mmCIF file of C-alpha atoms and ligand atoms in Angstrom:
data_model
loop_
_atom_site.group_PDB
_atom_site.id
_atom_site.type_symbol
_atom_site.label_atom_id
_atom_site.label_comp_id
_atom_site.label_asym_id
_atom_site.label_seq_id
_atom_site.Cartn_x
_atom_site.Cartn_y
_atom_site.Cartn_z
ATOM 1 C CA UNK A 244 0.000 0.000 0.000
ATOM 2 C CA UNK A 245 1.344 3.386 -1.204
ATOM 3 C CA UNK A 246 0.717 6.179 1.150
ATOM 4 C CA UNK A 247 1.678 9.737 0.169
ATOM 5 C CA UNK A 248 1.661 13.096 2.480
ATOM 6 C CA UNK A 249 1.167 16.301 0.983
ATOM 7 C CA UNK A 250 0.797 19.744 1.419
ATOM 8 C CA UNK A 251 2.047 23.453 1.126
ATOM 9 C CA UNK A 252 5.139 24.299 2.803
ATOM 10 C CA UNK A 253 4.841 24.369 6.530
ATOM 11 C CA UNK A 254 0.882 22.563 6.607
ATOM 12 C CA UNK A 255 2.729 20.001 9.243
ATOM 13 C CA UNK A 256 2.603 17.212 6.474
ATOM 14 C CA UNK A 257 6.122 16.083 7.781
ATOM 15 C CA UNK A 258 5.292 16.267 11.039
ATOM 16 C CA UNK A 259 2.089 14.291 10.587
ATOM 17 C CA UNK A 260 4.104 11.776 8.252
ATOM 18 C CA UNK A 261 6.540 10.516 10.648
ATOM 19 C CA UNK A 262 4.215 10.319 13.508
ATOM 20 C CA UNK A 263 2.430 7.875 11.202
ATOM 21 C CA UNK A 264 5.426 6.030 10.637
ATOM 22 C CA UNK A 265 5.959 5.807 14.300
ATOM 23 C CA UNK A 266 2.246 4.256 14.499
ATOM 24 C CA UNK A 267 3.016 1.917 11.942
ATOM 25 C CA UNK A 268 6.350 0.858 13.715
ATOM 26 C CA UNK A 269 4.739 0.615 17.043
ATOM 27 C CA UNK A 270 2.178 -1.599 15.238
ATOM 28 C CA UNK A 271 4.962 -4.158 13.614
ATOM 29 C CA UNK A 272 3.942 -3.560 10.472
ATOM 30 C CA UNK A 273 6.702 -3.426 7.674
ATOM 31 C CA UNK A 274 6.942 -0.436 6.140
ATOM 32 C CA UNK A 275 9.756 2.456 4.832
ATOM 33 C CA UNK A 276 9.488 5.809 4.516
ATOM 34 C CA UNK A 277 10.297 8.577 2.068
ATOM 35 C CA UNK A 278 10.551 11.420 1.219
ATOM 36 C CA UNK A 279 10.851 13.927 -2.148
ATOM 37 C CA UNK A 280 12.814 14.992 -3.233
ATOM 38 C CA UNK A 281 15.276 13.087 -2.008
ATOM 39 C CA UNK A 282 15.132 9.566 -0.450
ATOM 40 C CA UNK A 283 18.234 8.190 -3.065
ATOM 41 C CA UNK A 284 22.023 9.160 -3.619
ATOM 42 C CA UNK A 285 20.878 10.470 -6.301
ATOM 43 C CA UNK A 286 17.943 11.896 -5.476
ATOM 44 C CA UNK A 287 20.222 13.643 -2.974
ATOM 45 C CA UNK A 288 22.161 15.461 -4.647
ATOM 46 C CA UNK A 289 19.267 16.441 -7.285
ATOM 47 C CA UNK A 290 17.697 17.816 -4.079
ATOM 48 C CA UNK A 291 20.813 20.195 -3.106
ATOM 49 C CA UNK A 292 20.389 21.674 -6.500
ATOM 50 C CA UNK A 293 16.797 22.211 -6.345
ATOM 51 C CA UNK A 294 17.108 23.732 -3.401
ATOM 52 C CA UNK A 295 20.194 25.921 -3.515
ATOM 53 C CA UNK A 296 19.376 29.615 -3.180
ATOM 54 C CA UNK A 297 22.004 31.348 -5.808
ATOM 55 C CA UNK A 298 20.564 29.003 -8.712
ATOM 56 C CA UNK A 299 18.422 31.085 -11.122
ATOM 57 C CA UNK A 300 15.920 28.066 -12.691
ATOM 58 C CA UNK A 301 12.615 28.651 -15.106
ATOM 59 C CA UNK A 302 10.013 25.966 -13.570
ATOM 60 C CA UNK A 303 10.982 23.097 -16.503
ATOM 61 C CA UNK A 304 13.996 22.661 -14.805
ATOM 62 C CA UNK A 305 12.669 23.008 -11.636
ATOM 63 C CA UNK A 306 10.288 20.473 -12.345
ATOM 64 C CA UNK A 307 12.239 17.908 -14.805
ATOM 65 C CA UNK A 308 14.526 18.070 -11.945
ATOM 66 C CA UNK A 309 11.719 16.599 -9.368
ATOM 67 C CA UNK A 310 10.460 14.239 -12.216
ATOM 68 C CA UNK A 311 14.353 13.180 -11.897
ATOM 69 C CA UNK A 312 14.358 12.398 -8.340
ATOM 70 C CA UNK A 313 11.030 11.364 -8.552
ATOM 71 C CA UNK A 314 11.697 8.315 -11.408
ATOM 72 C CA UNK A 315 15.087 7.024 -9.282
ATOM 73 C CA UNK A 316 13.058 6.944 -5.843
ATOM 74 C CA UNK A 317 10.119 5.356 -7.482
ATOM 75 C CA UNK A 318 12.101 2.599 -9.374
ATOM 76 C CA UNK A 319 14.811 1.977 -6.753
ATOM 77 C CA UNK A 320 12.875 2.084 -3.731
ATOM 78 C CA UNK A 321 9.111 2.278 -4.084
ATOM 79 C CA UNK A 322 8.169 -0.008 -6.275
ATOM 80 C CA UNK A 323 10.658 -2.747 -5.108
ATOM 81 C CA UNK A 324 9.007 -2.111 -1.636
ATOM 82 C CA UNK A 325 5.652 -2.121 -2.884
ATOM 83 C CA UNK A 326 6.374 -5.588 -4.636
ATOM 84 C CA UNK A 327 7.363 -7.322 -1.451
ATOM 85 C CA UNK A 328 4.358 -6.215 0.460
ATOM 86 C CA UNK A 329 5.811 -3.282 2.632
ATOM 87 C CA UNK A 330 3.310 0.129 3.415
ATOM 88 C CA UNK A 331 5.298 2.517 1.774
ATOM 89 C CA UNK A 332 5.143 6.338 3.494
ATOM 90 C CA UNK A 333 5.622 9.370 0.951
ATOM 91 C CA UNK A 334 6.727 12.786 2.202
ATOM 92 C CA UNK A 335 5.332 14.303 -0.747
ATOM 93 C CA UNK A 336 5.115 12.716 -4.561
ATOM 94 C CA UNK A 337 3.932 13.655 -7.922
ATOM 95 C CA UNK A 338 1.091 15.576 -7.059
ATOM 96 C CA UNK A 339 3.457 18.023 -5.488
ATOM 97 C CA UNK A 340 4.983 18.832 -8.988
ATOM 98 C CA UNK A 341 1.155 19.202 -9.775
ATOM 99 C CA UNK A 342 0.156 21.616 -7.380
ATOM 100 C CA UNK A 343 3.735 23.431 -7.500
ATOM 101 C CA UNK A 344 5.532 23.397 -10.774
ATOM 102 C CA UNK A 345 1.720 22.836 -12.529
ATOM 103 C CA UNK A 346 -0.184 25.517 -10.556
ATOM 104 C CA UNK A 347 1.970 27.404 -8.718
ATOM 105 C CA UNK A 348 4.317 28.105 -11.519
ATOM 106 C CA UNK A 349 1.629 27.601 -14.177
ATOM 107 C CA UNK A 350 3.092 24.708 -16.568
ATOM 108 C CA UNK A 351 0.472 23.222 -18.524
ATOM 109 C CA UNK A 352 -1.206 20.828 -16.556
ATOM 110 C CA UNK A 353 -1.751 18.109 -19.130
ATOM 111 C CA UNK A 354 2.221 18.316 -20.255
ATOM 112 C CA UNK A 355 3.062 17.609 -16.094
ATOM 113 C CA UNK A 356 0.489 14.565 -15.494
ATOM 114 C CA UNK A 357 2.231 13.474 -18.793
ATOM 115 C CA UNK A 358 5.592 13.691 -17.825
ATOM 116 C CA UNK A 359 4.499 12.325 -13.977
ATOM 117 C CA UNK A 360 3.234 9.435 -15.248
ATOM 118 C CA UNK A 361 6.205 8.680 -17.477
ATOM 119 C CA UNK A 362 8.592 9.276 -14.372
ATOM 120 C CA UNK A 363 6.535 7.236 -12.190
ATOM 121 C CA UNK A 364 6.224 4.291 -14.514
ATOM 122 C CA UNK A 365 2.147 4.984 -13.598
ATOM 123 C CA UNK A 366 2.447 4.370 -10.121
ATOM 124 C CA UNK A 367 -0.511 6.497 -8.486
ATOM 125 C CA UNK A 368 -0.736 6.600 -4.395
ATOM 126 C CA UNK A 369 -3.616 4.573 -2.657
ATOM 127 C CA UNK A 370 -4.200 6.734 -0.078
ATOM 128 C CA UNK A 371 -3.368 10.787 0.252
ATOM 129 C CA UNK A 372 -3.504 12.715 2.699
ATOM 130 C CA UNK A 373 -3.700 16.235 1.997
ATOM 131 C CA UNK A 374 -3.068 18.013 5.159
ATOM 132 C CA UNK A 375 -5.051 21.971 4.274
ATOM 133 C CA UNK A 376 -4.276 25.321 5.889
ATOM 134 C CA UNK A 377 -4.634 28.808 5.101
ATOM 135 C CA UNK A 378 -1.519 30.758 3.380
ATOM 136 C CA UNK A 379 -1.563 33.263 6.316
ATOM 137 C CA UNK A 380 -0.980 30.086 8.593
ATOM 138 C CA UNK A 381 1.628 28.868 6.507
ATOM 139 C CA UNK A 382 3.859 31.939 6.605
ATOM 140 C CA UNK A 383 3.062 32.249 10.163
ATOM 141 C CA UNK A 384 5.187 29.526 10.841
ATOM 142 C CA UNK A 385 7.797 29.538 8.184
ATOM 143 C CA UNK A 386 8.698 32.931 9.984
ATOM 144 C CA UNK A 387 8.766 31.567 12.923
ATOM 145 C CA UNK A 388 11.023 28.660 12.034
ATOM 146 C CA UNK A 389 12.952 31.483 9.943
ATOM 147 C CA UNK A 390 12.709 29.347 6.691
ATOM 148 C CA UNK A 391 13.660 30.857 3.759
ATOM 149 C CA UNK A 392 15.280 28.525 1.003
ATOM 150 C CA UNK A 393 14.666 28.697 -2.855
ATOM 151 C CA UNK A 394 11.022 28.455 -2.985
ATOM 152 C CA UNK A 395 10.133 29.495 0.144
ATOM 153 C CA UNK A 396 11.206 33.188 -0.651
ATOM 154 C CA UNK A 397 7.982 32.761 -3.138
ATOM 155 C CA UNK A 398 5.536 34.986 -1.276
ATOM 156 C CA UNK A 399 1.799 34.231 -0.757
ATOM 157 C CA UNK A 400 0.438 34.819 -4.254
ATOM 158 C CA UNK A 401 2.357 31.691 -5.079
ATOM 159 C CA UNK A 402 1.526 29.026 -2.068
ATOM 160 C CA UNK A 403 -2.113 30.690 -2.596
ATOM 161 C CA UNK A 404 -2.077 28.943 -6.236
ATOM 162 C CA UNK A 405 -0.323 25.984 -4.714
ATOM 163 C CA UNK A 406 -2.913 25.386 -1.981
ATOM 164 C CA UNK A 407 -6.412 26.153 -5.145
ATOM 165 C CA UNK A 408 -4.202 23.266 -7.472
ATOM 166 C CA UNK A 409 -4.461 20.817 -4.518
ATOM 167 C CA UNK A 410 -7.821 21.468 -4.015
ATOM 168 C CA UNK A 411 -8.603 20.881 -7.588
ATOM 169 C CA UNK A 412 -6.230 17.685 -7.621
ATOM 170 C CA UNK A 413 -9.003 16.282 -4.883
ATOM 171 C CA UNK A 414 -11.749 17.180 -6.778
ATOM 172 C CA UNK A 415 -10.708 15.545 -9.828
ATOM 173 C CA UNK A 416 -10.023 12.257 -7.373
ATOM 174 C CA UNK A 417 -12.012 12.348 -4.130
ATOM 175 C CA UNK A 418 -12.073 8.614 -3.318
ATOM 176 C CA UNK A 419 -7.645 8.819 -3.448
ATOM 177 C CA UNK A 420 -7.560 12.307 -1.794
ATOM 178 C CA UNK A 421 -8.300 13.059 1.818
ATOM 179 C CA UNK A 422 -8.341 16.486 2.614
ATOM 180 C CA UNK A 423 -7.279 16.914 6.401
ATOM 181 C CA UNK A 424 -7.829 20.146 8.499
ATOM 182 C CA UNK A 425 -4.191 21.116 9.439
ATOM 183 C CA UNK A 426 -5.188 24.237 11.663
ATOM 184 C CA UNK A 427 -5.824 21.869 14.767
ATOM 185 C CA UNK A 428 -3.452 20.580 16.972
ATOM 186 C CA UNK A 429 -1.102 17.791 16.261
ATOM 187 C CA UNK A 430 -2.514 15.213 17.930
ATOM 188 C CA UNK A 431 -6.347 15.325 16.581
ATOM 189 C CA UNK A 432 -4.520 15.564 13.082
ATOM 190 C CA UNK A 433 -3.042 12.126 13.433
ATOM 191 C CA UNK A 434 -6.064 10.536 14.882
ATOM 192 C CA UNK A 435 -7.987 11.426 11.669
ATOM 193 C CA UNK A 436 -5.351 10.200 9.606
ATOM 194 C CA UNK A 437 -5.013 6.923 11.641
ATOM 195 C CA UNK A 438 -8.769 6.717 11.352
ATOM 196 C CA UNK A 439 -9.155 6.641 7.625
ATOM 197 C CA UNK A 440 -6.003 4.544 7.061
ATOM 198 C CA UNK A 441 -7.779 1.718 9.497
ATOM 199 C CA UNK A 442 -10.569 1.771 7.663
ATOM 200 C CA UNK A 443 -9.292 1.563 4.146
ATOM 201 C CA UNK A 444 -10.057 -1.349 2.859
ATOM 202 C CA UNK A 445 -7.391 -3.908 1.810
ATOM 203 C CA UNK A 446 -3.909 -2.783 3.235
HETATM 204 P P1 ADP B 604 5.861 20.741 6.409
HETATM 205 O O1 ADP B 604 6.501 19.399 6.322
HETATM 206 O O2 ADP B 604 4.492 20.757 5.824
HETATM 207 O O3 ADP B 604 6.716 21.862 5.884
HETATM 208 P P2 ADP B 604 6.336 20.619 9.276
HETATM 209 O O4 ADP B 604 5.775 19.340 9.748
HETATM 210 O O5 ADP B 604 7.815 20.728 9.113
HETATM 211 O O6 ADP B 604 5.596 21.081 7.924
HETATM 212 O O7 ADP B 604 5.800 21.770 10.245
HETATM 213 C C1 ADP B 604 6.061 23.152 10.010
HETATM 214 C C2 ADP B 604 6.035 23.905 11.343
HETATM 215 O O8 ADP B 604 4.708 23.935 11.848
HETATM 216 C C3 ADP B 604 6.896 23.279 12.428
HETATM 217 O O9 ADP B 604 7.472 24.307 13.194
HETATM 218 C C4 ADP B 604 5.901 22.474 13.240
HETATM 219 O O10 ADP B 604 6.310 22.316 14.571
HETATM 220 C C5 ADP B 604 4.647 23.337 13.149
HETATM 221 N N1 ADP B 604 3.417 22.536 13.190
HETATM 222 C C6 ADP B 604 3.196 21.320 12.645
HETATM 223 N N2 ADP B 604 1.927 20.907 12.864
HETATM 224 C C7 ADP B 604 1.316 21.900 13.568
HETATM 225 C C8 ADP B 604 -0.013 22.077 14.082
HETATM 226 N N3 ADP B 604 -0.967 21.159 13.927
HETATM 227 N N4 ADP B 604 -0.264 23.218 14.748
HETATM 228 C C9 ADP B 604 0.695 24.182 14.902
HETATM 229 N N5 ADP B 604 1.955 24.075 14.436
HETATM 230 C C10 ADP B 604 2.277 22.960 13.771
HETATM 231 P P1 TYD B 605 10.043 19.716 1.419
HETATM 232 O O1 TYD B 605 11.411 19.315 1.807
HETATM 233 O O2 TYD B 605 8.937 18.729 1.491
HETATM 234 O O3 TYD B 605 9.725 21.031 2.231
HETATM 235 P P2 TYD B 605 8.660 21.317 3.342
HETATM 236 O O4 TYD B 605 8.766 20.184 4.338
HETATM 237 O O5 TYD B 605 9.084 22.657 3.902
HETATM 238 O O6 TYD B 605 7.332 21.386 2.682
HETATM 239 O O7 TYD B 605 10.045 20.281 -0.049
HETATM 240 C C1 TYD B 605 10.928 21.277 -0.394
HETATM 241 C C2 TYD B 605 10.292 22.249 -1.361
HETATM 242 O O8 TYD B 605 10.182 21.653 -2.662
HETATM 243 C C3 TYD B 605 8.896 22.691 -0.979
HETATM 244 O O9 TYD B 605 8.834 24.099 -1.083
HETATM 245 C C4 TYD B 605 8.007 22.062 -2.035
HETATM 246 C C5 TYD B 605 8.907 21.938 -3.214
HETATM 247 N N1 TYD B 605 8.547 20.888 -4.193
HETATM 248 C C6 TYD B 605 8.131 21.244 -5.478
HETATM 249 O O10 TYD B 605 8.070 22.449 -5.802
HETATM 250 N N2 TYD B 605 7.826 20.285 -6.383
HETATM 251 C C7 TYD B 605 7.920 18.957 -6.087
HETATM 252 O O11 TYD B 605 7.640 18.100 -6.953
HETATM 253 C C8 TYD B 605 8.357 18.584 -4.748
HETATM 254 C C9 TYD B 605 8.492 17.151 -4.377
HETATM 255 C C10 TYD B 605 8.654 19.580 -3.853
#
């Protein structure tokens, strides 16, 4: 079972991602976690790029450079994970590209599923958890935590875009996408999410 974590920049998706991973541990089941981009030696060092702050990149790069990760993680670790029976935990995945590099930059849409799809040999999440909260929220905390990297220097216009291309992402598949109120405290957040995950049905 493929399980994928998403969200604008400081929604608490990591947070909420490794305390599920900590549920899943305390519950012996097998599992790894991820996370994008990243997650691979290569991946690695695609990341570093991506995220330097002196690089000047148009949003092709930006996101051929994700697809890049992307196809590595999915092919070296996912799917070989997947195929042995292991719960696989995401820290983001394709539909980040989607909502960032799609939306928030504004590359046509149909041209990123495309590409996606190619880079993830198809593979599509079972279960998403798209944890929501207002842009004001967002950059709330990112001051707070004094986070300022490549594309967190964007400004609101841009995570506001971001956050409308998620919500159209769920639209387009409700039954995948579970939209998770991020604005309450950590604790009720993960309770939701361990909720739906125990009652989806074949794990
Ligand atoms: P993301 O992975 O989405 O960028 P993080 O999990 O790193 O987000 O959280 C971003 C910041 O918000 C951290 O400082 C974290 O402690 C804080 N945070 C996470 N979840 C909540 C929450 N439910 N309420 C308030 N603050 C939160
Ligand atoms: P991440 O390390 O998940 O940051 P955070 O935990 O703060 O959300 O992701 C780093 C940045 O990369 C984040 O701003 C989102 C962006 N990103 C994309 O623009 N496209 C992508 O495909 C992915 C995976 C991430």
């Amino acid at each position: 079972m493929f399980i994928t974590f998403e969200g604008i920049d400081a929604s608490g998706k990591s947070t909420q991602a490794k305390l599920f991973a900590e549920y899943l541990s305390l519950s012996k089941k097998k599992y790894i976690f991820v996370r994008e981009p990243g997650g691979t030696n290569a991946g690695e060092e695609i990341r570093q790029i991506l995220l330097h702050r002196n690089h000047t990149m148009c949003g092709e790069t930006e996101f051929l450079l994700f697809s890049a990760a992307r196809a590595q993680l999915t092919r070296e670790l996912i799917l070989p994970n997947l195929n042995k029976g292991y719960i696989v935990v995401a820290d983001r995945y394709a539909d980040s590209s989607l909502a960032y590099q799609g939306y928030g930059r504004g590359l046509d849409i149909e041209m990123v599923k495309e590409i996606s799809r190619f880079a993830v040999s198809k593979l599509t999440p079972d279960l998403t958890f798209f944890i929501d909260i207002p842009v004001y929220e967002a950059i709330n905390r990112m001051r707070k935590e004094m986070k300022s990297d490549r594309i967190e220097i964007e400004g609101s216009d841009f995570f506001e875009r971001v956050r409308r291309g998620y919500l159209k992402l769920r639209e387009e598949d409700s039954s995948r996408f579970h939209i998770i109120d991020g604005t309450r405290d950590i604790r009720s957040i993960q309770d939701e999410i361990r909720n739906v995950f125990l009652n989806y049905p074949v794990k």
